[in-house]
PDB file of C-alpha atoms in Angstrom:
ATOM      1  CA  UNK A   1      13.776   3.555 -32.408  1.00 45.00           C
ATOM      2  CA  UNK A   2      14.652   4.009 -28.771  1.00 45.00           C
ATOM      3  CA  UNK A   3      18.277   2.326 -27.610  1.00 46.00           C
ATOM      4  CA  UNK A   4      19.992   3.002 -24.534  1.00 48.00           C
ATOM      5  CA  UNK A   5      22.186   6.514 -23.968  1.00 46.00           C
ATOM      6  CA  UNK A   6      24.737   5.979 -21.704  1.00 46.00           C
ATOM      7  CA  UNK A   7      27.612   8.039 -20.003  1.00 44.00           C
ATOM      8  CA  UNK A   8      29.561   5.872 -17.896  1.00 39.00           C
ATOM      9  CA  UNK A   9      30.338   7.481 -14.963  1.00 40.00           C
ATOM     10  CA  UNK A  10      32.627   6.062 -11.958  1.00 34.00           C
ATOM     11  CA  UNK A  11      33.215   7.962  -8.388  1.00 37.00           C
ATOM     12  CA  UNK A  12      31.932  11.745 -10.141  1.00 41.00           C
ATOM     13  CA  UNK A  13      34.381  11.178 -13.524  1.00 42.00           C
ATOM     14  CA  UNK A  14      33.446  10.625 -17.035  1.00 43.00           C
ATOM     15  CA  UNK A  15      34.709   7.634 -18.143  1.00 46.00           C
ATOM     16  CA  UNK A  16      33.328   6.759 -21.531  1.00 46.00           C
ATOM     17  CA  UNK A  17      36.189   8.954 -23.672  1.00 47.00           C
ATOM     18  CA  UNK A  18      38.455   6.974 -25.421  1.00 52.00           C
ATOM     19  CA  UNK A  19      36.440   3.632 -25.266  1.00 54.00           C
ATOM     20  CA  UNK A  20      33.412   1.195 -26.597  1.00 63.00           C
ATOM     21  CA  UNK A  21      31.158   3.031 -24.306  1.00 67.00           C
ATOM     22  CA  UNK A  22      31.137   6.216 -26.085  1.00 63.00           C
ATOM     23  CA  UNK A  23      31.224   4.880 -29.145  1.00 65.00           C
ATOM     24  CA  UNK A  24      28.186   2.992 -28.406  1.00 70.00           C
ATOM     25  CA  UNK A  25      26.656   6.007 -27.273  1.00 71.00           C
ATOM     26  CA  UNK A  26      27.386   8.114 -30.266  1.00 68.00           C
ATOM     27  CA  UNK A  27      25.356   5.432 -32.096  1.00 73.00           C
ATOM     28  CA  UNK A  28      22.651   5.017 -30.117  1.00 74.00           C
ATOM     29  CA  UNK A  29      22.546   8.899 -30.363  1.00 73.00           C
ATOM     30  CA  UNK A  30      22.779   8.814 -33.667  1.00 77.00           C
ATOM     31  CA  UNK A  31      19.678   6.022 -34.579  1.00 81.00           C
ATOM     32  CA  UNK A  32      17.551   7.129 -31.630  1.00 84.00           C
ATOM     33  CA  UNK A  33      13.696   8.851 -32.518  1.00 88.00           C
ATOM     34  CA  UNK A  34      13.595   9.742 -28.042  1.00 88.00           C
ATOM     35  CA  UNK A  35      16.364  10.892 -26.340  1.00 88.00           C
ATOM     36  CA  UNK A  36      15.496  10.961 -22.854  1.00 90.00           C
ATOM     37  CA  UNK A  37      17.863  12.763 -20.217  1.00 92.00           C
ATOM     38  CA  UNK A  38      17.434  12.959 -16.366  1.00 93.00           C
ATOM     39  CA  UNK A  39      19.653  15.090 -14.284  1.00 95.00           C
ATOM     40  CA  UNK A  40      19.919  16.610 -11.101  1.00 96.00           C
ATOM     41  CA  UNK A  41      20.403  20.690 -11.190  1.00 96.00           C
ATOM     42  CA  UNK A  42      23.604  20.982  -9.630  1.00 95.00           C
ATOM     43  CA  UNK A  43      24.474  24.527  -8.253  1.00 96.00           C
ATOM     44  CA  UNK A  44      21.576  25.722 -10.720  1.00 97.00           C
ATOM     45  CA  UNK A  45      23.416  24.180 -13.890  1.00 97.00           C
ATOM     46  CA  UNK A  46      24.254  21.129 -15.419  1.00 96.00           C
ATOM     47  CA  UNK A  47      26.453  17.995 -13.451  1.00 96.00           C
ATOM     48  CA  UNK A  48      30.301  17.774 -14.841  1.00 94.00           C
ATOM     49  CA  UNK A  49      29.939  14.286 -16.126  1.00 91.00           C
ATOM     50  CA  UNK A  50      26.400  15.047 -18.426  1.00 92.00           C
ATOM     51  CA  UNK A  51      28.523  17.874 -19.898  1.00 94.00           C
ATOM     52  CA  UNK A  52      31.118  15.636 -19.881  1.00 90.00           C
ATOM     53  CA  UNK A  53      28.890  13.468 -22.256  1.00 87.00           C
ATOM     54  CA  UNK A  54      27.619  16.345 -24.189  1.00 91.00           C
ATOM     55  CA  UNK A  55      31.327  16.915 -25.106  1.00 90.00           C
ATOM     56  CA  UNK A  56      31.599  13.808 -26.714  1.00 86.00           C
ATOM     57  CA  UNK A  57      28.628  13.421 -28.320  1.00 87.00           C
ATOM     58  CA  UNK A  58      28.304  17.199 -30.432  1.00 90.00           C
ATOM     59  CA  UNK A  59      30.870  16.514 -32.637  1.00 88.00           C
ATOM     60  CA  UNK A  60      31.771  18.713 -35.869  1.00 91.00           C
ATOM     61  CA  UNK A  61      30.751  16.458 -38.847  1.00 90.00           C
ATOM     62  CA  UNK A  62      29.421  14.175 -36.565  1.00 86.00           C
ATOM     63  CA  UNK A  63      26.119  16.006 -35.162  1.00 89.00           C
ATOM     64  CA  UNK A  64      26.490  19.376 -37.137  1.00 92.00           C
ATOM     65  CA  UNK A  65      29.055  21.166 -39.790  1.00 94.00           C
ATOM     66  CA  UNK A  66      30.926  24.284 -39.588  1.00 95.00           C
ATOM     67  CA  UNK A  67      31.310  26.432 -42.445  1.00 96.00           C
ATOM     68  CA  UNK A  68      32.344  29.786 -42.578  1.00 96.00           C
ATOM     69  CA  UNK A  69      30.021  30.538 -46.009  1.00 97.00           C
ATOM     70  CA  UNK A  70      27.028  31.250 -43.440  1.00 96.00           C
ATOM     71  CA  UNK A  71      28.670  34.259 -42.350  1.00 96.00           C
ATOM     72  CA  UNK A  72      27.564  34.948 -38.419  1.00 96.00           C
ATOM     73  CA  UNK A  73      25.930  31.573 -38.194  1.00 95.00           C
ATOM     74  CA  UNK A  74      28.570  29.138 -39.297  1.00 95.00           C
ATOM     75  CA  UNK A  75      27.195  25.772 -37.292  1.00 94.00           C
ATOM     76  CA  UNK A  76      24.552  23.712 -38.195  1.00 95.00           C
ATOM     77  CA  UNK A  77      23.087  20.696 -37.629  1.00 94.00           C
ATOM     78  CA  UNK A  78      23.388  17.682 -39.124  1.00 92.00           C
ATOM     79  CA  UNK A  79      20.505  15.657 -37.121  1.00 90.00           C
ATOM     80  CA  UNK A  80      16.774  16.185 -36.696  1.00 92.00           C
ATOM     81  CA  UNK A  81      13.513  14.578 -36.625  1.00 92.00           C
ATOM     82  CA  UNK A  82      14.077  13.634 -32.882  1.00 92.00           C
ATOM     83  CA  UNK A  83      12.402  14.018 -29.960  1.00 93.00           C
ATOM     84  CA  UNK A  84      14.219  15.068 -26.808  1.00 93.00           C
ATOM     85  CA  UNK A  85      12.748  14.995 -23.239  1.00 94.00           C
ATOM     86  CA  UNK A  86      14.611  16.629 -19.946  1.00 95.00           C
ATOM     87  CA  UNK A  87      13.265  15.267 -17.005  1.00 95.00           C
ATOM     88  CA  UNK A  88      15.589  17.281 -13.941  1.00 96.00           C
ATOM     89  CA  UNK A  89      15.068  17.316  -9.855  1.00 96.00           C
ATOM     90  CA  UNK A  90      16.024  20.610  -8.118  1.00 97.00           C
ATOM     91  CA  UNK A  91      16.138  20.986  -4.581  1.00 97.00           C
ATOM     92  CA  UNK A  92      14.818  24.692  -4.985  1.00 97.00           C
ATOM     93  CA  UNK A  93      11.946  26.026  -6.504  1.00 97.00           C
ATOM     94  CA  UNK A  94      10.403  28.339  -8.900  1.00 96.00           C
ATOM     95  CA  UNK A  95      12.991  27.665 -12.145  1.00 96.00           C
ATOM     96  CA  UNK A  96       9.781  27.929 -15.036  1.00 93.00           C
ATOM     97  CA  UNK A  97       9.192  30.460 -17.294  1.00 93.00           C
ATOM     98  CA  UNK A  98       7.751  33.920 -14.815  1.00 96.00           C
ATOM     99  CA  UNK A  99       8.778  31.573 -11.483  1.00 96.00           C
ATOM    100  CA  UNK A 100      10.639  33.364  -8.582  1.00 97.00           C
ATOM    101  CA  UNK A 101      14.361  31.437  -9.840  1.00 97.00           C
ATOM    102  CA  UNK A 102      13.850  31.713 -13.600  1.00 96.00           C
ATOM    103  CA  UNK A 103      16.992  33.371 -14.103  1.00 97.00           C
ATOM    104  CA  UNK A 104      18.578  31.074 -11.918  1.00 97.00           C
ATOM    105  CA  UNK A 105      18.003  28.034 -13.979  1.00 97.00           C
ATOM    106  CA  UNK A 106      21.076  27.187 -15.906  1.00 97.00           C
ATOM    107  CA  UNK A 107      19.999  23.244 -16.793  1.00 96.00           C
ATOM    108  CA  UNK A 108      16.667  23.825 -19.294  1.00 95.00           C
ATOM    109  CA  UNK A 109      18.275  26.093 -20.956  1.00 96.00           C
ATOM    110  CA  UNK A 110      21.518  24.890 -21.675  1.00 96.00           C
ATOM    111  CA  UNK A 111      20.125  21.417 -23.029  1.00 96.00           C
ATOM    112  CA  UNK A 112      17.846  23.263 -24.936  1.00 94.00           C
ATOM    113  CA  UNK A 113      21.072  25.186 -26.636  1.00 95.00           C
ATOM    114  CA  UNK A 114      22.572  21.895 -27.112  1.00 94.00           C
ATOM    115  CA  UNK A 115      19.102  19.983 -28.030  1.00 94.00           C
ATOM    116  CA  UNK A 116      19.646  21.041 -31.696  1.00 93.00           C
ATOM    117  CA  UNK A 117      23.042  19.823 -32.064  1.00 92.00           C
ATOM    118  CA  UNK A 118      21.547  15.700 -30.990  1.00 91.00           C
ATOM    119  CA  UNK A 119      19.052  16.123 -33.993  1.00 92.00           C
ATOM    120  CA  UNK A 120      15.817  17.269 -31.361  1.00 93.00           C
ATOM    121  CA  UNK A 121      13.447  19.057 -33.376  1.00 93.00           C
ATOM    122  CA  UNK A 122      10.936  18.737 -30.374  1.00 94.00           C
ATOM    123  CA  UNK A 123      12.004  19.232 -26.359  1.00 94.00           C
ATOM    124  CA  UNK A 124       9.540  18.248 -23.326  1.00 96.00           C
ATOM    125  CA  UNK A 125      10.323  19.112 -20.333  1.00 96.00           C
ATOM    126  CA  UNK A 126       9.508  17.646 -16.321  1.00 97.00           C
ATOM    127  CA  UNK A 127      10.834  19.165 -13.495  1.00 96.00           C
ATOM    128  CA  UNK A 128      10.417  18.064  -9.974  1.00 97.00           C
ATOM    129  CA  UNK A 129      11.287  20.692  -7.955  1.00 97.00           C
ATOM    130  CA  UNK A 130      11.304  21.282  -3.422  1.00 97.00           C
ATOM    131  CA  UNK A 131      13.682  18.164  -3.208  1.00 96.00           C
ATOM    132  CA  UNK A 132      15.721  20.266  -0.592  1.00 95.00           C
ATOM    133  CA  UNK A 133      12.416  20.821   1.354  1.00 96.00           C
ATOM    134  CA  UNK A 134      11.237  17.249   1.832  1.00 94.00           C
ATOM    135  CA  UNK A 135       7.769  18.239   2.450  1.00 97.00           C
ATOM    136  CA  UNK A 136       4.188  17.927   0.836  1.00 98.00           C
ATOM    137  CA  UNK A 137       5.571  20.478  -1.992  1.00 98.00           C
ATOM    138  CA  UNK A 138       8.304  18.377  -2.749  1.00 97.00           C
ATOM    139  CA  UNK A 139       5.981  15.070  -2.669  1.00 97.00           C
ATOM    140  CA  UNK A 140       3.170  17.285  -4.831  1.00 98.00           C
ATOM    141  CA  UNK A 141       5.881  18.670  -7.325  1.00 97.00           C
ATOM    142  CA  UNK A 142       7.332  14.199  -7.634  1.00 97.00           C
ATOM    143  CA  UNK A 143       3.709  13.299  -8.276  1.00 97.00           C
ATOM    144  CA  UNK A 144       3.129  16.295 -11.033  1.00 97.00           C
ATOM    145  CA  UNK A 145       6.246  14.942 -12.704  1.00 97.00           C
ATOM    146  CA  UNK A 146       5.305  11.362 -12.613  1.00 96.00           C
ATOM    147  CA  UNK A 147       2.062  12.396 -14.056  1.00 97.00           C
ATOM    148  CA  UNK A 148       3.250  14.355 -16.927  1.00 96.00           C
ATOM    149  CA  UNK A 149       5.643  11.796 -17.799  1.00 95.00           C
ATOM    150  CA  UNK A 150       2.958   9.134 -18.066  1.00 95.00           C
ATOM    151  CA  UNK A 151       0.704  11.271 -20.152  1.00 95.00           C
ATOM    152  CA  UNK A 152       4.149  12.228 -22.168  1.00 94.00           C
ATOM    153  CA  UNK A 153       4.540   8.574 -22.637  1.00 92.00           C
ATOM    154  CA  UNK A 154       1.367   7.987 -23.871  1.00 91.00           C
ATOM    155  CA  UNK A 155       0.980  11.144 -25.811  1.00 91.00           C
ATOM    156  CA  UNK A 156       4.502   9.839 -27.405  1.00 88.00           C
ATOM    157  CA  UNK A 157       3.601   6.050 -27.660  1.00 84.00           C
ATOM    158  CA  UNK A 158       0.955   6.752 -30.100  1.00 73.00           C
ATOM    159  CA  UNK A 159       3.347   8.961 -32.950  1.00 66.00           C
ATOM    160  CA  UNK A 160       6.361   6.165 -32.224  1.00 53.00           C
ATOM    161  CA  UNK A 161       6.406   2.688 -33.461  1.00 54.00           C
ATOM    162  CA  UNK A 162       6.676   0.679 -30.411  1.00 48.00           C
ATOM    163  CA  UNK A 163      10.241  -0.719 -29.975  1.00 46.00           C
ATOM    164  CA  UNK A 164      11.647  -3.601 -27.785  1.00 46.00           C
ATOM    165  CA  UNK A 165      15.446  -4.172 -26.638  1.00 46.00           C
ATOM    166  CA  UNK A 166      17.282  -6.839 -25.975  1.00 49.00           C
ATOM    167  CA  UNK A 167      20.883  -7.350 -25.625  1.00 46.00           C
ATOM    168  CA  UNK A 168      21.668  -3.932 -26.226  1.00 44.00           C
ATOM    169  CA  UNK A 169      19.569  -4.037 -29.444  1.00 45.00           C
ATOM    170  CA  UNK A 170      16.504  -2.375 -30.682  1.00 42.00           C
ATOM    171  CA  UNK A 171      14.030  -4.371 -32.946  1.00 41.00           C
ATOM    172  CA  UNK A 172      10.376  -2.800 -34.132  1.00 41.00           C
TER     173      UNK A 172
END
């Protein structure tokens, strides 16, 4: 099923604690087959208010249990059979795996750490990279991601039922 994910965020704070919001979103977590995040790198890491969100959402017994029985590996998941996809905009370049900035990237791999922990047993990822640059590398590197993320869709759209919401509600 695919619902809405939503942090609410208002002038750079996270304001969903405490509230229906995250609530909601811990549900929609929860029930969703796709989770799809977007985000900006932001000083070659993740922004305040999607860690903000992460907080909320990886929960002990909520998205995995802790249990000191498993010796050096006490956490462990309580979700799977997702899908997660990362789509992120850098205004740098050469964050993939051998690129000039690998070990610069901070983002991929910290959703990937966390990826587990929201049930993803499988991660995509599109990056669109040069945004800094503004030139025909950044317009190139837009119209790469675009194009992955169709044939993502489509790749996806054939191994998930096809869902429609309305009112907040997914129905198959």
């Amino acid at each position: 099923m695919v619902y809405p994910l939503e942090f609410v965020c208002f002038e750079g704070k996270f304001t969903g604690a405490g509230n229906g919001e995250i609530v909601r979103s811990w549900m929609n977590a929860y029930a969703a087959d796709v989770i799809l995040i977007s985000s900006p790198m932001y000083n070659y890491g993740m922004p305040a208010q999607l860690k903000a969100w992460f907080d909320q959402i990886v929960r002990v017994n909520k998205t995995f249990d802790f249990d000191l029985s498993r010796g050096d590996f006490p956490l462990q998941p309580m979700l799977s059979g997702k899908k997660l996809i990362i789509v992120t905009s850098s205004g740098e370049f050469g964050f993939e795996k051998g690129g000039i900035r690998e070990m610069s990237d901070h983002l991929a791999p910290h959703l990937r750490t966390l990826s587990k922990y929201l049930g993803a047993d499988a991660m995509y990822e599109i990056a669109s990279e040069y945004q800094e640059f503004g030139d025909d590398r950044h317009r190139l590197s837009v119209a790469n991601a675009t194009n992955r993320a169709e044939k993502l869709a489509s790749e996806l759209s054939i191994s998930t039922p096809a869902v429609s919401v309305k009112n907040g509600i997914a129905t198959m």
